[in-house]
Structures are given as C-alpha cells and as structure tokens.
Amino acid sequence: AEGAAAQSSMMAKRTIELKEIRGMSDELINETVVDLKGELFLMRCKKVTRQDYRVSDYKNMKKKIARMLTVKREREIERGIKPRESRKLKAKWKRSIVYRPPPSL
C-alpha cells in the first residue's frame, strides 16, 4: 500500500512539473536546457575528479532535460513540423548556442 501511495505522489509531481514546463515559452525552454546541460557537464567533471556529487541529481537532471525537449517537440508537431525539418532546426539551434557557465557557479 505504501509503494502505491509513493508512486502516485511521484506521478503527481511529474504532472505538476510538466504543467510548469508547458507554461514556459520556447525561448525559455531553450535557455533552461542549455543551463541544465552545463550543470550536467559540471557533474561529469566532478565524477571524473572524484569529487562528491549525488548520482540521483544526474539522473533527475537528464530526465528534466528530456521532458523539456519532449514538450518542445510536441509544440513542433502542433505547428505541423515534420521530423526531418525538426532535425534541421535542432542542428541550427545547437550551432547557435553560446556556451556559458551554468548559473550554479
């Protein structure tokens, strides 16, 4: 019974997070993804240099990035953008990214 209650609260958290992401603009999603990828890079550096870091944070951050990119793709589908065109837009977006240190620094 406890496992089911914990699982339903996790689902509720996820749906709340998705509502927040869906409320964001495309530009804000892009900026947040860039920041989170910077954080992931720092975590990988900590892992290599054997500093303390929480493995669960790494996993959760990757999932958060995936959710944001999923919402971004859902919006592209609503606009009628085909997968091939989407890949071109993604490549163009990746080239336009200006890498900066994540806000946590």
PDB file of N, CA and C in Angstrom:
ATOM      1  N   ALA A   1       0.826  -1.190   0.000  1.00  0.00           N
ATOM      2  CA  ALA A   1       0.000   0.000   0.000  1.00  0.00           C
ATOM      3  C   ALA A   1       0.878   1.265   0.000  1.00  0.00           C
ATOM      4  N   GLU A   2       2.007   1.190   0.755  1.00  0.00           N
ATOM      5  CA  GLU A   2       2.880   2.356   0.815  1.00  0.00           C
ATOM      6  C   GLU A   2       3.510   2.648  -0.540  1.00  0.00           C
ATOM      7  N   GLY A   3       3.889   1.606  -1.255  1.00  0.00           N
ATOM      8  CA  GLY A   3       4.519   1.762  -2.567  1.00  0.00           C
ATOM      9  C   GLY A   3       3.590   2.444  -3.549  1.00  0.00           C
ATOM     10  N   ALA A   4       2.305   2.095  -3.498  1.00  0.00           N
ATOM     11  CA  ALA A   4       1.331   2.698  -4.412  1.00  0.00           C
ATOM     12  C   ALA A   4       1.136   4.179  -4.089  1.00  0.00           C
ATOM     13  N   ALA A   5       1.131   4.508  -2.805  1.00  0.00           N
ATOM     14  CA  ALA A   5       0.971   5.909  -2.409  1.00  0.00           C
ATOM     15  C   ALA A   5       2.178   6.732  -2.843  1.00  0.00           C
ATOM     16  N   ALA A   6       3.366   6.176  -2.676  1.00  0.00           N
ATOM     17  CA  ALA A   6       4.586   6.879  -3.081  1.00  0.00           C
ATOM     18  C   ALA A   6       4.614   7.059  -4.593  1.00  0.00           C
ATOM     19  N   GLN A   7       4.171   6.025  -5.311  1.00  0.00           N
ATOM     20  CA  GLN A   7       4.179   6.102  -6.774  1.00  0.00           C
ATOM     21  C   GLN A   7       3.184   7.152  -7.264  1.00  0.00           C
ATOM     22  N   SER A   8       2.014   7.246  -6.634  1.00  0.00           N
ATOM     23  CA  SER A   8       1.031   8.237  -7.071  1.00  0.00           C
ATOM     24  C   SER A   8       1.510   9.656  -6.777  1.00  0.00           C
ATOM     25  N   SER A   9       2.251   9.835  -5.671  1.00  0.00           N
ATOM     26  CA  SER A   9       2.775  11.171  -5.386  1.00  0.00           C
ATOM     27  C   SER A   9       3.873  11.533  -6.377  1.00  0.00           C
ATOM     28  N   MET A  10       4.647  10.524  -6.827  1.00  0.00           N
ATOM     29  CA  MET A  10       5.661  10.780  -7.857  1.00  0.00           C
ATOM     30  C   MET A  10       4.993  11.194  -9.154  1.00  0.00           C
ATOM     31  N   MET A  11       3.901  10.521  -9.505  1.00  0.00           N
ATOM     32  CA  MET A  11       3.178  10.858 -10.724  1.00  0.00           C
ATOM     33  C   MET A  11       2.626  12.275 -10.626  1.00  0.00           C
ATOM     34  N   ALA A  12       2.139  12.635  -9.448  1.00  0.00           N
ATOM     35  CA  ALA A  12       1.591  13.969  -9.254  1.00  0.00           C
ATOM     36  C   ALA A  12       2.687  15.022  -9.420  1.00  0.00           C
ATOM     37  N   LYS A  13       3.865  14.748  -8.876  1.00  0.00           N
ATOM     38  CA  LYS A  13       4.984  15.691  -9.016  1.00  0.00           C
ATOM     39  C   LYS A  13       5.348  15.863 -10.477  1.00  0.00           C
ATOM     40  N   ARG A  14       5.366  14.739 -11.208  1.00  0.00           N
ATOM     41  CA  ARG A  14       5.730  14.779 -12.610  1.00  0.00           C
ATOM     42  C   ARG A  14       4.718  15.590 -13.418  1.00  0.00           C
ATOM     43  N   THR A  15       3.429  15.409 -13.131  1.00  0.00           N
ATOM     44  CA  THR A  15       2.412  16.149 -13.880  1.00  0.00           C
ATOM     45  C   THR A  15       2.475  17.630 -13.547  1.00  0.00           C
ATOM     46  N   ILE A  16       2.790  17.961 -12.299  1.00  0.00           N
ATOM     47  CA  ILE A  16       2.944  19.370 -11.920  1.00  0.00           C
ATOM     48  C   ILE A  16       4.131  19.957 -12.669  1.00  0.00           C
ATOM     49  N   GLU A  17       5.237  19.200 -12.726  1.00  0.00           N
ATOM     50  CA  GLU A  17       6.424  19.668 -13.432  1.00  0.00           C
ATOM     51  C   GLU A  17       6.123  19.856 -14.917  1.00  0.00           C
ATOM     52  N   LEU A  18       5.371  18.924 -15.508  1.00  0.00           N
ATOM     53  CA  LEU A  18       5.014  19.046 -16.919  1.00  0.00           C
ATOM     54  C   LEU A  18       4.139  20.272 -17.168  1.00  0.00           C
ATOM     55  N   LYS A  19       3.229  20.551 -16.250  1.00  0.00           N
ATOM     56  CA  LYS A  19       2.390  21.752 -16.397  1.00  0.00           C
ATOM     57  C   LYS A  19       3.255  23.008 -16.376  1.00  0.00           C
ATOM     58  N   GLU A  20       4.255  23.022 -15.488  1.00  0.00           N
ATOM     59  CA  GLU A  20       5.163  24.172 -15.423  1.00  0.00           C
ATOM     60  C   GLU A  20       5.947  24.316 -16.723  1.00  0.00           C
ATOM     61  N   ILE A  21       6.439  23.185 -17.254  1.00  0.00           N
ATOM     62  CA  ILE A  21       7.221  23.221 -18.491  1.00  0.00           C
ATOM     63  C   ILE A  21       6.339  23.679 -19.650  1.00  0.00           C
ATOM     64  N   ARG A  22       5.116  23.167 -19.697  1.00  0.00           N
ATOM     65  CA  ARG A  22       4.212  23.560 -20.792  1.00  0.00           C
ATOM     66  C   ARG A  22       3.837  25.035 -20.710  1.00  0.00           C
ATOM     67  N   GLY A  23       3.926  25.615 -19.536  1.00  0.00           N
ATOM     68  CA  GLY A  23       3.636  27.034 -19.371  1.00  0.00           C
ATOM     69  C   GLY A  23       4.793  27.930 -19.798  1.00  0.00           C
ATOM     70  N   MET A  24       5.964  27.337 -20.040  1.00  0.00           N
ATOM     71  CA  MET A  24       7.146  28.118 -20.432  1.00  0.00           C
ATOM     72  C   MET A  24       7.105  28.429 -21.927  1.00  0.00           C
ATOM     73  N   SER A  25       7.773  29.510 -22.294  1.00  0.00           N
ATOM     74  CA  SER A  25       7.890  29.833 -23.714  1.00  0.00           C
ATOM     75  C   SER A  25       8.994  28.979 -24.335  1.00  0.00           C
ATOM     76  N   ASP A  26       9.014  28.906 -25.671  1.00  0.00           N
ATOM     77  CA  ASP A  26      10.044  28.116 -26.355  1.00  0.00           C
ATOM     78  C   ASP A  26      11.437  28.640 -26.047  1.00  0.00           C
ATOM     79  N   GLU A  27      11.598  29.959 -26.011  1.00  0.00           N
ATOM     80  CA  GLU A  27      12.910  30.552 -25.739  1.00  0.00           C
ATOM     81  C   GLU A  27      13.386  30.194 -24.341  1.00  0.00           C
ATOM     82  N   LEU A  28      12.453  30.245 -23.383  1.00  0.00           N
ATOM     83  CA  LEU A  28      12.806  29.915 -22.002  1.00  0.00           C
ATOM     84  C   LEU A  28      13.182  28.435 -21.873  1.00  0.00           C
ATOM     85  N   ILE A  29      12.479  27.573 -22.592  1.00  0.00           N
ATOM     86  CA  ILE A  29      12.815  26.147 -22.574  1.00  0.00           C
ATOM     87  C   ILE A  29      14.221  25.954 -23.126  1.00  0.00           C
ATOM     88  N   ASN A  30      14.524  26.629 -24.241  1.00  0.00           N
ATOM     89  CA  ASN A  30      15.858  26.502 -24.844  1.00  0.00           C
ATOM     90  C   ASN A  30      16.946  26.946 -23.878  1.00  0.00           C
ATOM     91  N   GLU A  31      16.732  28.097 -23.225  1.00  0.00           N
ATOM     92  CA  GLU A  31      17.727  28.607 -22.275  1.00  0.00           C
ATOM     93  C   GLU A  31      17.909  27.650 -21.099  1.00  0.00           C
ATOM     94  N   THR A  32      16.797  27.114 -20.598  1.00  0.00           N
ATOM     95  CA  THR A  32      16.863  26.204 -19.457  1.00  0.00           C
ATOM     96  C   THR A  32      17.601  24.922 -19.834  1.00  0.00           C
ATOM     97  N   VAL A  33      17.347  24.418 -21.037  1.00  0.00           N
ATOM     98  CA  VAL A  33      18.036  23.198 -21.487  1.00  0.00           C
ATOM     99  C   VAL A  33      19.541  23.446 -21.553  1.00  0.00           C
ATOM    100  N   VAL A  34      19.938  24.605 -22.080  1.00  0.00           N
ATOM    101  CA  VAL A  34      21.368  24.930 -22.161  1.00  0.00           C
ATOM    102  C   VAL A  34      21.975  24.991 -20.760  1.00  0.00           C
ATOM    103  N   ASP A  35      21.271  25.640 -19.822  1.00  0.00           N
ATOM    104  CA  ASP A  35      21.767  25.727 -18.444  1.00  0.00           C
ATOM    105  C   ASP A  35      21.887  24.343 -17.811  1.00  0.00           C
ATOM    106  N   LEU A  36      20.860  23.496 -18.005  1.00  0.00           N
ATOM    107  CA  LEU A  36      20.893  22.162 -17.411  1.00  0.00           C
ATOM    108  C   LEU A  36      22.005  21.314 -18.018  1.00  0.00           C
ATOM    109  N   LYS A  37      22.252  21.473 -19.316  1.00  0.00           N
ATOM    110  CA  LYS A  37      23.342  20.717 -19.934  1.00  0.00           C
ATOM    111  C   LYS A  37      24.694  21.180 -19.378  1.00  0.00           C
ATOM    112  N   GLY A  38      24.804  22.469 -19.055  1.00  0.00           N
ATOM    113  CA  GLY A  38      26.012  22.965 -18.399  1.00  0.00           C
ATOM    114  C   GLY A  38      26.197  22.337 -17.031  1.00  0.00           C
ATOM    115  N   GLU A  39      25.081  22.207 -16.294  1.00  0.00           N
ATOM    116  CA  GLU A  39      25.128  21.559 -14.979  1.00  0.00           C
ATOM    117  C   GLU A  39      25.555  20.096 -15.123  1.00  0.00           C
ATOM    118  N   LEU A  40      25.023  19.418 -16.147  1.00  0.00           N
ATOM    119  CA  LEU A  40      25.410  18.021 -16.388  1.00  0.00           C
ATOM    120  C   LEU A  40      26.903  17.914 -16.649  1.00  0.00           C
ATOM    121  N   PHE A  41      27.423  18.857 -17.417  1.00  0.00           N
ATOM    122  CA  PHE A  41      28.860  18.858 -17.703  1.00  0.00           C
ATOM    123  C   PHE A  41      29.660  18.979 -16.415  1.00  0.00           C
ATOM    124  N   LEU A  42      29.226  19.882 -15.519  1.00  0.00           N
ATOM    125  CA  LEU A  42      29.916  20.030 -14.236  1.00  0.00           C
ATOM    126  C   LEU A  42      29.856  18.740 -13.417  1.00  0.00           C
ATOM    127  N   MET A  43      28.701  18.079 -13.446  1.00  0.00           N
ATOM    128  CA  MET A  43      28.581  16.823 -12.697  1.00  0.00           C
ATOM    129  C   MET A  43      29.517  15.760 -13.259  1.00  0.00           C
ATOM    130  N   ARG A  44      29.633  15.710 -14.589  1.00  0.00           N
ATOM    131  CA  ARG A  44      30.556  14.745 -15.189  1.00  0.00           C
ATOM    132  C   ARG A  44      31.989  15.065 -14.779  1.00  0.00           C
ATOM    133  N   CYS A  45      32.317  16.351 -14.707  1.00  0.00           N
ATOM    134  CA  CYS A  45      33.663  16.747 -14.267  1.00  0.00           C
ATOM    135  C   CYS A  45      33.906  16.326 -12.819  1.00  0.00           C
ATOM    136  N   LYS A  46      32.880  16.500 -11.975  1.00  0.00           N
ATOM    137  CA  LYS A  46      33.014  16.087 -10.578  1.00  0.00           C
ATOM    138  C   LYS A  46      33.224  14.586 -10.477  1.00  0.00           C
ATOM    139  N   LYS A  47      32.514  13.838 -11.317  1.00  0.00           N
ATOM    140  CA  LYS A  47      32.651  12.382 -11.295  1.00  0.00           C
ATOM    141  C   LYS A  47      34.073  11.971 -11.673  1.00  0.00           C
ATOM    142  N   VAL A  48      34.618  12.585 -12.711  1.00  0.00           N
ATOM    143  CA  VAL A  48      35.958  12.232 -13.183  1.00  0.00           C
ATOM    144  C   VAL A  48      37.015  12.596 -12.150  1.00  0.00           C
ATOM    145  N   THR A  49      36.835  13.752 -11.487  1.00  0.00           N
ATOM    146  CA  THR A  49      37.819  14.188 -10.494  1.00  0.00           C
ATOM    147  C   THR A  49      37.537  13.615  -9.104  1.00  0.00           C
ATOM    148  N   ARG A  50      36.555  12.731  -9.044  1.00  0.00           N
ATOM    149  CA  ARG A  50      36.190  12.024  -7.814  1.00  0.00           C
ATOM    150  C   ARG A  50      35.777  12.953  -6.678  1.00  0.00           C
ATOM    151  N   GLN A  51      35.091  14.010  -7.025  1.00  0.00           N
ATOM    152  CA  GLN A  51      34.519  14.887  -6.008  1.00  0.00           C
ATOM    153  C   GLN A  51      33.141  14.351  -5.638  1.00  0.00           C
ATOM    154  N   ASP A  52      32.605  14.848  -4.536  1.00  0.00           N
ATOM    155  CA  ASP A  52      31.284  14.398  -4.099  1.00  0.00           C
ATOM    156  C   ASP A  52      30.201  14.980  -5.005  1.00  0.00           C
ATOM    157  N   TYR A  53      29.294  14.120  -5.430  1.00  0.00           N
ATOM    158  CA  TYR A  53      28.110  14.553  -6.160  1.00  0.00           C
ATOM    159  C   TYR A  53      27.051  13.484  -5.970  1.00  0.00           C
ATOM    160  N   ARG A  54      25.808  13.878  -6.158  1.00  0.00           N
ATOM    161  CA  ARG A  54      24.715  12.925  -5.969  1.00  0.00           C
ATOM    162  C   ARG A  54      24.331  12.338  -7.314  1.00  0.00           C
ATOM    163  N   VAL A  55      24.412  11.032  -7.425  1.00  0.00           N
ATOM    164  CA  VAL A  55      24.097  10.341  -8.670  1.00  0.00           C
ATOM    165  C   VAL A  55      22.631  10.575  -9.045  1.00  0.00           C
ATOM    166  N   SER A  56      21.762  10.643  -8.047  1.00  0.00           N
ATOM    167  CA  SER A  56      20.338  10.841  -8.327  1.00  0.00           C
ATOM    168  C   SER A  56      20.091  12.202  -8.981  1.00  0.00           C
ATOM    169  N   ASP A  57      20.891  13.212  -8.634  1.00  0.00           N
ATOM    170  CA  ASP A  57      20.736  14.522  -9.271  1.00  0.00           C
ATOM    171  C   ASP A  57      21.039  14.441 -10.757  1.00  0.00           C
ATOM    172  N   TYR A  58      22.057  13.658 -11.105  1.00  0.00           N
ATOM    173  CA  TYR A  58      22.442  13.483 -12.502  1.00  0.00           C
ATOM    174  C   TYR A  58      21.282  12.869 -13.286  1.00  0.00           C
ATOM    175  N   LYS A  59      20.710  11.806 -12.723  1.00  0.00           N
ATOM    176  CA  LYS A  59      19.598  11.107 -13.371  1.00  0.00           C
ATOM    177  C   LYS A  59      18.380  12.027 -13.501  1.00  0.00           C
ATOM    178  N   ASN A  60      18.054  12.731 -12.443  1.00  0.00           N
ATOM    179  CA  ASN A  60      16.890  13.620 -12.458  1.00  0.00           C
ATOM    180  C   ASN A  60      17.066  14.760 -13.453  1.00  0.00           C
ATOM    181  N   MET A  61      18.294  15.279 -13.555  1.00  0.00           N
ATOM    182  CA  MET A  61      18.554  16.374 -14.482  1.00  0.00           C
ATOM    183  C   MET A  61      18.387  15.909 -15.928  1.00  0.00           C
ATOM    184  N   LYS A  62      18.875  14.705 -16.221  1.00  0.00           N
ATOM    185  CA  LYS A  62      18.724  14.160 -17.567  1.00  0.00           C
ATOM    186  C   LYS A  62      17.246  13.992 -17.913  1.00  0.00           C
ATOM    187  N   LYS A  63      16.459  13.534 -16.951  1.00  0.00           N
ATOM    188  CA  LYS A  63      15.030  13.353 -17.186  1.00  0.00           C
ATOM    189  C   LYS A  63      14.342  14.697 -17.397  1.00  0.00           C
ATOM    190  N   LYS A  64      14.765  15.703 -16.644  1.00  0.00           N
ATOM    191  CA  LYS A  64      14.171  17.034 -16.787  1.00  0.00           C
ATOM    192  C   LYS A  64      14.459  17.599 -18.182  1.00  0.00           C
ATOM    193  N   ILE A  65      15.690  17.413 -18.650  1.00  0.00           N
ATOM    194  CA  ILE A  65      16.051  17.866 -19.995  1.00  0.00           C
ATOM    195  C   ILE A  65      15.193  17.140 -21.024  1.00  0.00           C
ATOM    196  N   ALA A  66      15.032  15.820 -20.849  1.00  0.00           N
ATOM    197  CA  ALA A  66      14.234  15.035 -21.794  1.00  0.00           C
ATOM    198  C   ALA A  66      12.790  15.512 -21.825  1.00  0.00           C
ATOM    199  N   ARG A  67      12.229  15.839 -20.657  1.00  0.00           N
ATOM    200  CA  ARG A  67      10.849  16.333 -20.610  1.00  0.00           C
ATOM    201  C   ARG A  67      10.712  17.654 -21.361  1.00  0.00           C
ATOM    202  N   MET A  68      11.692  18.535 -21.160  1.00  0.00           N
ATOM    203  CA  MET A  68      11.636  19.835 -21.837  1.00  0.00           C
ATOM    204  C   MET A  68      11.731  19.673 -23.354  1.00  0.00           C
ATOM    205  N   LEU A  69      12.635  18.804 -23.797  1.00  0.00           N
ATOM    206  CA  LEU A  69      12.777  18.586 -25.229  1.00  0.00           C
ATOM    207  C   LEU A  69      11.538  17.902 -25.807  1.00  0.00           C
ATOM    208  N   THR A  70      10.870  17.066 -25.006  1.00  0.00           N
ATOM    209  CA  THR A  70       9.640  16.423 -25.449  1.00  0.00           C
ATOM    210  C   THR A  70       8.542  17.457 -25.650  1.00  0.00           C
ATOM    211  N   VAL A  71       8.397  18.375 -24.706  1.00  0.00           N
ATOM    212  CA  VAL A  71       7.397  19.431 -24.828  1.00  0.00           C
ATOM    213  C   VAL A  71       7.704  20.302 -26.050  1.00  0.00           C
ATOM    214  N   LYS A  72       8.980  20.571 -26.263  1.00  0.00           N
ATOM    215  CA  LYS A  72       9.389  21.357 -27.429  1.00  0.00           C
ATOM    216  C   LYS A  72       8.984  20.644 -28.720  1.00  0.00           C
ATOM    217  N   ARG A  73       9.205  19.332 -28.791  1.00  0.00           N
ATOM    218  CA  ARG A  73       8.835  18.562 -29.981  1.00  0.00           C
ATOM    219  C   ARG A  73       7.316  18.498 -30.142  1.00  0.00           C
ATOM    220  N   GLU A  74       6.569  18.379 -29.029  1.00  0.00           N
ATOM    221  CA  GLU A  74       5.103  18.383 -29.094  1.00  0.00           C
ATOM    222  C   GLU A  74       4.601  19.661 -29.747  1.00  0.00           C
ATOM    223  N   ARG A  75       5.220  20.781 -29.393  1.00  0.00           N
ATOM    224  CA  ARG A  75       4.821  22.063 -29.987  1.00  0.00           C
ATOM    225  C   ARG A  75       5.142  22.106 -31.474  1.00  0.00           C
ATOM    226  N   GLU A  76       6.276  21.502 -31.857  1.00  0.00           N
ATOM    227  CA  GLU A  76       6.620  21.441 -33.276  1.00  0.00           C
ATOM    228  C   GLU A  76       5.590  20.609 -34.029  1.00  0.00           C
ATOM    229  N   ILE A  77       5.151  19.518 -33.441  1.00  0.00           N
ATOM    230  CA  ILE A  77       4.143  18.660 -34.078  1.00  0.00           C
ATOM    231  C   ILE A  77       2.839  19.435 -34.253  1.00  0.00           C
ATOM    232  N   GLU A  78       2.454  20.223 -33.232  1.00  0.00           N
ATOM    233  CA  GLU A  78       1.245  21.040 -33.331  1.00  0.00           C
ATOM    234  C   GLU A  78       1.333  22.034 -34.485  1.00  0.00           C
ATOM    235  N   ARG A  79       2.551  22.544 -34.721  1.00  0.00           N
ATOM    236  CA  ARG A  79       2.742  23.503 -35.819  1.00  0.00           C
ATOM    237  C   ARG A  79       2.858  22.807 -37.177  1.00  0.00           C
ATOM    238  N   GLY A  80       2.917  21.480 -37.164  1.00  0.00           N
ATOM    239  CA  GLY A  80       2.994  20.731 -38.407  1.00  0.00           C
ATOM    240  C   GLY A  80       4.404  20.565 -38.940  1.00  0.00           C
ATOM    241  N   ILE A  81       5.405  20.644 -38.071  1.00  0.00           N
ATOM    242  CA  ILE A  81       6.797  20.481 -38.497  1.00  0.00           C
ATOM    243  C   ILE A  81       7.125  18.992 -38.552  1.00  0.00           C
ATOM    244  N   LYS A  82       7.589  18.543 -39.707  1.00  0.00           N
ATOM    245  CA  LYS A  82       7.928  17.128 -39.927  1.00  0.00           C
ATOM    246  C   LYS A  82       9.244  16.781 -39.218  1.00  0.00           C
ATOM    247  N   PRO A  83       9.482  15.476 -38.944  1.00  0.00           N
ATOM    248  CA  PRO A  83      10.707  15.066 -38.232  1.00  0.00           C
ATOM    249  C   PRO A  83      11.999  15.520 -38.913  1.00  0.00           C
ATOM    250  N   ARG A  84      12.045  15.417 -40.232  1.00  0.00           N
ATOM    251  CA  ARG A  84      13.268  15.802 -40.928  1.00  0.00           C
ATOM    252  C   ARG A  84      13.560  17.293 -40.757  1.00  0.00           C
ATOM    253  N   GLU A  85      12.523  18.095 -40.883  1.00  0.00           N
ATOM    254  CA  GLU A  85      12.676  19.539 -40.690  1.00  0.00           C
ATOM    255  C   GLU A  85      13.046  19.850 -39.242  1.00  0.00           C
ATOM    256  N   SER A  86      12.489  19.066 -38.320  1.00  0.00           N
ATOM    257  CA  SER A  86      12.787  19.243 -36.901  1.00  0.00           C
ATOM    258  C   SER A  86      14.271  19.011 -36.625  1.00  0.00           C
ATOM    259  N   ARG A  87      14.843  17.980 -37.260  1.00  0.00           N
ATOM    260  CA  ARG A  87      16.272  17.700 -37.074  1.00  0.00           C
ATOM    261  C   ARG A  87      17.123  18.853 -37.587  1.00  0.00           C
ATOM    262  N   LYS A  88      16.701  19.444 -38.725  1.00  0.00           N
ATOM    263  CA  LYS A  88      17.438  20.587 -39.261  1.00  0.00           C
ATOM    264  C   LYS A  88      17.367  21.770 -38.310  1.00  0.00           C
ATOM    265  N   LEU A  89      16.165  22.016 -37.757  1.00  0.00           N
ATOM    266  CA  LEU A  89      16.005  23.119 -36.802  1.00  0.00           C
ATOM    267  C   LEU A  89      16.850  22.883 -35.553  1.00  0.00           C
ATOM    268  N   LYS A  90      16.892  21.619 -35.094  1.00  0.00           N
ATOM    269  CA  LYS A  90      17.678  21.291 -33.903  1.00  0.00           C
ATOM    270  C   LYS A  90      19.161  21.524 -34.150  1.00  0.00           C
ATOM    271  N   ALA A  91      19.646  21.115 -35.330  1.00  0.00           N
ATOM    272  CA  ALA A  91      21.060  21.311 -35.659  1.00  0.00           C
ATOM    273  C   ALA A  91      21.380  22.799 -35.724  1.00  0.00           C
ATOM    274  N   LYS A  92      20.478  23.583 -36.312  1.00  0.00           N
ATOM    275  CA  LYS A  92      20.674  25.030 -36.398  1.00  0.00           C
ATOM    276  C   LYS A  92      20.698  25.644 -34.997  1.00  0.00           C
ATOM    277  N   TRP A  93      19.791  25.177 -34.128  1.00  0.00           N
ATOM    278  CA  TRP A  93      19.729  25.685 -32.751  1.00  0.00           C
ATOM    279  C   TRP A  93      21.015  25.347 -32.007  1.00  0.00           C
ATOM    280  N   LYS A  94      21.526  24.115 -32.184  1.00  0.00           N
ATOM    281  CA  LYS A  94      22.754  23.710 -31.484  1.00  0.00           C
ATOM    282  C   LYS A  94      23.945  24.556 -31.917  1.00  0.00           C
ATOM    283  N   ARG A  95      23.986  24.911 -33.200  1.00  0.00           N
ATOM    284  CA  ARG A  95      25.089  25.761 -33.674  1.00  0.00           C
ATOM    285  C   ARG A  95      24.996  27.177 -33.119  1.00  0.00           C
ATOM    286  N   SER A  96      23.784  27.613 -32.816  1.00  0.00           N
ATOM    287  CA  SER A  96      23.600  28.989 -32.343  1.00  0.00           C
ATOM    288  C   SER A  96      23.828  29.145 -30.835  1.00  0.00           C
ATOM    289  N   ILE A  97      23.993  28.028 -30.117  1.00  0.00           N
ATOM    290  CA  ILE A  97      24.156  28.087 -28.658  1.00  0.00           C
ATOM    291  C   ILE A  97      25.484  28.751 -28.301  1.00  0.00           C
ATOM    292  N   VAL A  98      25.398  29.704 -27.386  1.00  0.00           N
ATOM    293  CA  VAL A  98      26.603  30.313 -26.830  1.00  0.00           C
ATOM    294  C   VAL A  98      26.811  29.671 -25.472  1.00  0.00           C
ATOM    295  N   TYR A  99      27.850  28.864 -25.358  1.00  0.00           N
ATOM    296  CA  TYR A  99      28.099  28.156 -24.108  1.00  0.00           C
ATOM    297  C   TYR A  99      28.565  29.111 -23.041  1.00  0.00           C
ATOM    298  N   ARG A 100      28.020  28.968 -21.868  1.00  0.00           N
ATOM    299  CA  ARG A 100      28.367  29.810 -20.736  1.00  0.00           C
ATOM    300  C   ARG A 100      28.350  28.941 -19.487  1.00  0.00           C
ATOM    301  N   PRO A 101      29.024  29.385 -18.438  1.00  0.00           N
ATOM    302  CA  PRO A 101      28.988  28.578 -17.213  1.00  0.00           C
ATOM    303  C   PRO A 101      27.577  28.532 -16.665  1.00  0.00           C
ATOM    304  N   PRO A 102      27.182  27.415 -16.080  1.00  0.00           N
ATOM    305  CA  PRO A 102      25.825  27.309 -15.543  1.00  0.00           C
ATOM    306  C   PRO A 102      25.618  28.287 -14.395  1.00  0.00           C
ATOM    307  N   PRO A 103      24.351  28.633 -14.116  1.00  0.00           N
ATOM    308  CA  PRO A 103      24.061  29.624 -13.071  1.00  0.00           C
ATOM    309  C   PRO A 103      24.494  29.195 -11.671  1.00  0.00           C
ATOM    310  N   SER A 104      24.746  27.903 -11.478  1.00  0.00           N
ATOM    311  CA  SER A 104      25.118  27.448 -10.137  1.00  0.00           C
ATOM    312  C   SER A 104      26.509  27.923  -9.724  1.00  0.00           C
ATOM    313  N   LEU A 105      27.320  28.355 -10.686  1.00  0.00           N
ATOM    314  CA  LEU A 105      28.690  28.797 -10.348  1.00  0.00           C
ATOM    315  C   LEU A 105      28.715  30.181  -9.809  1.00  0.00           C
TER     316      LEU A 105
END
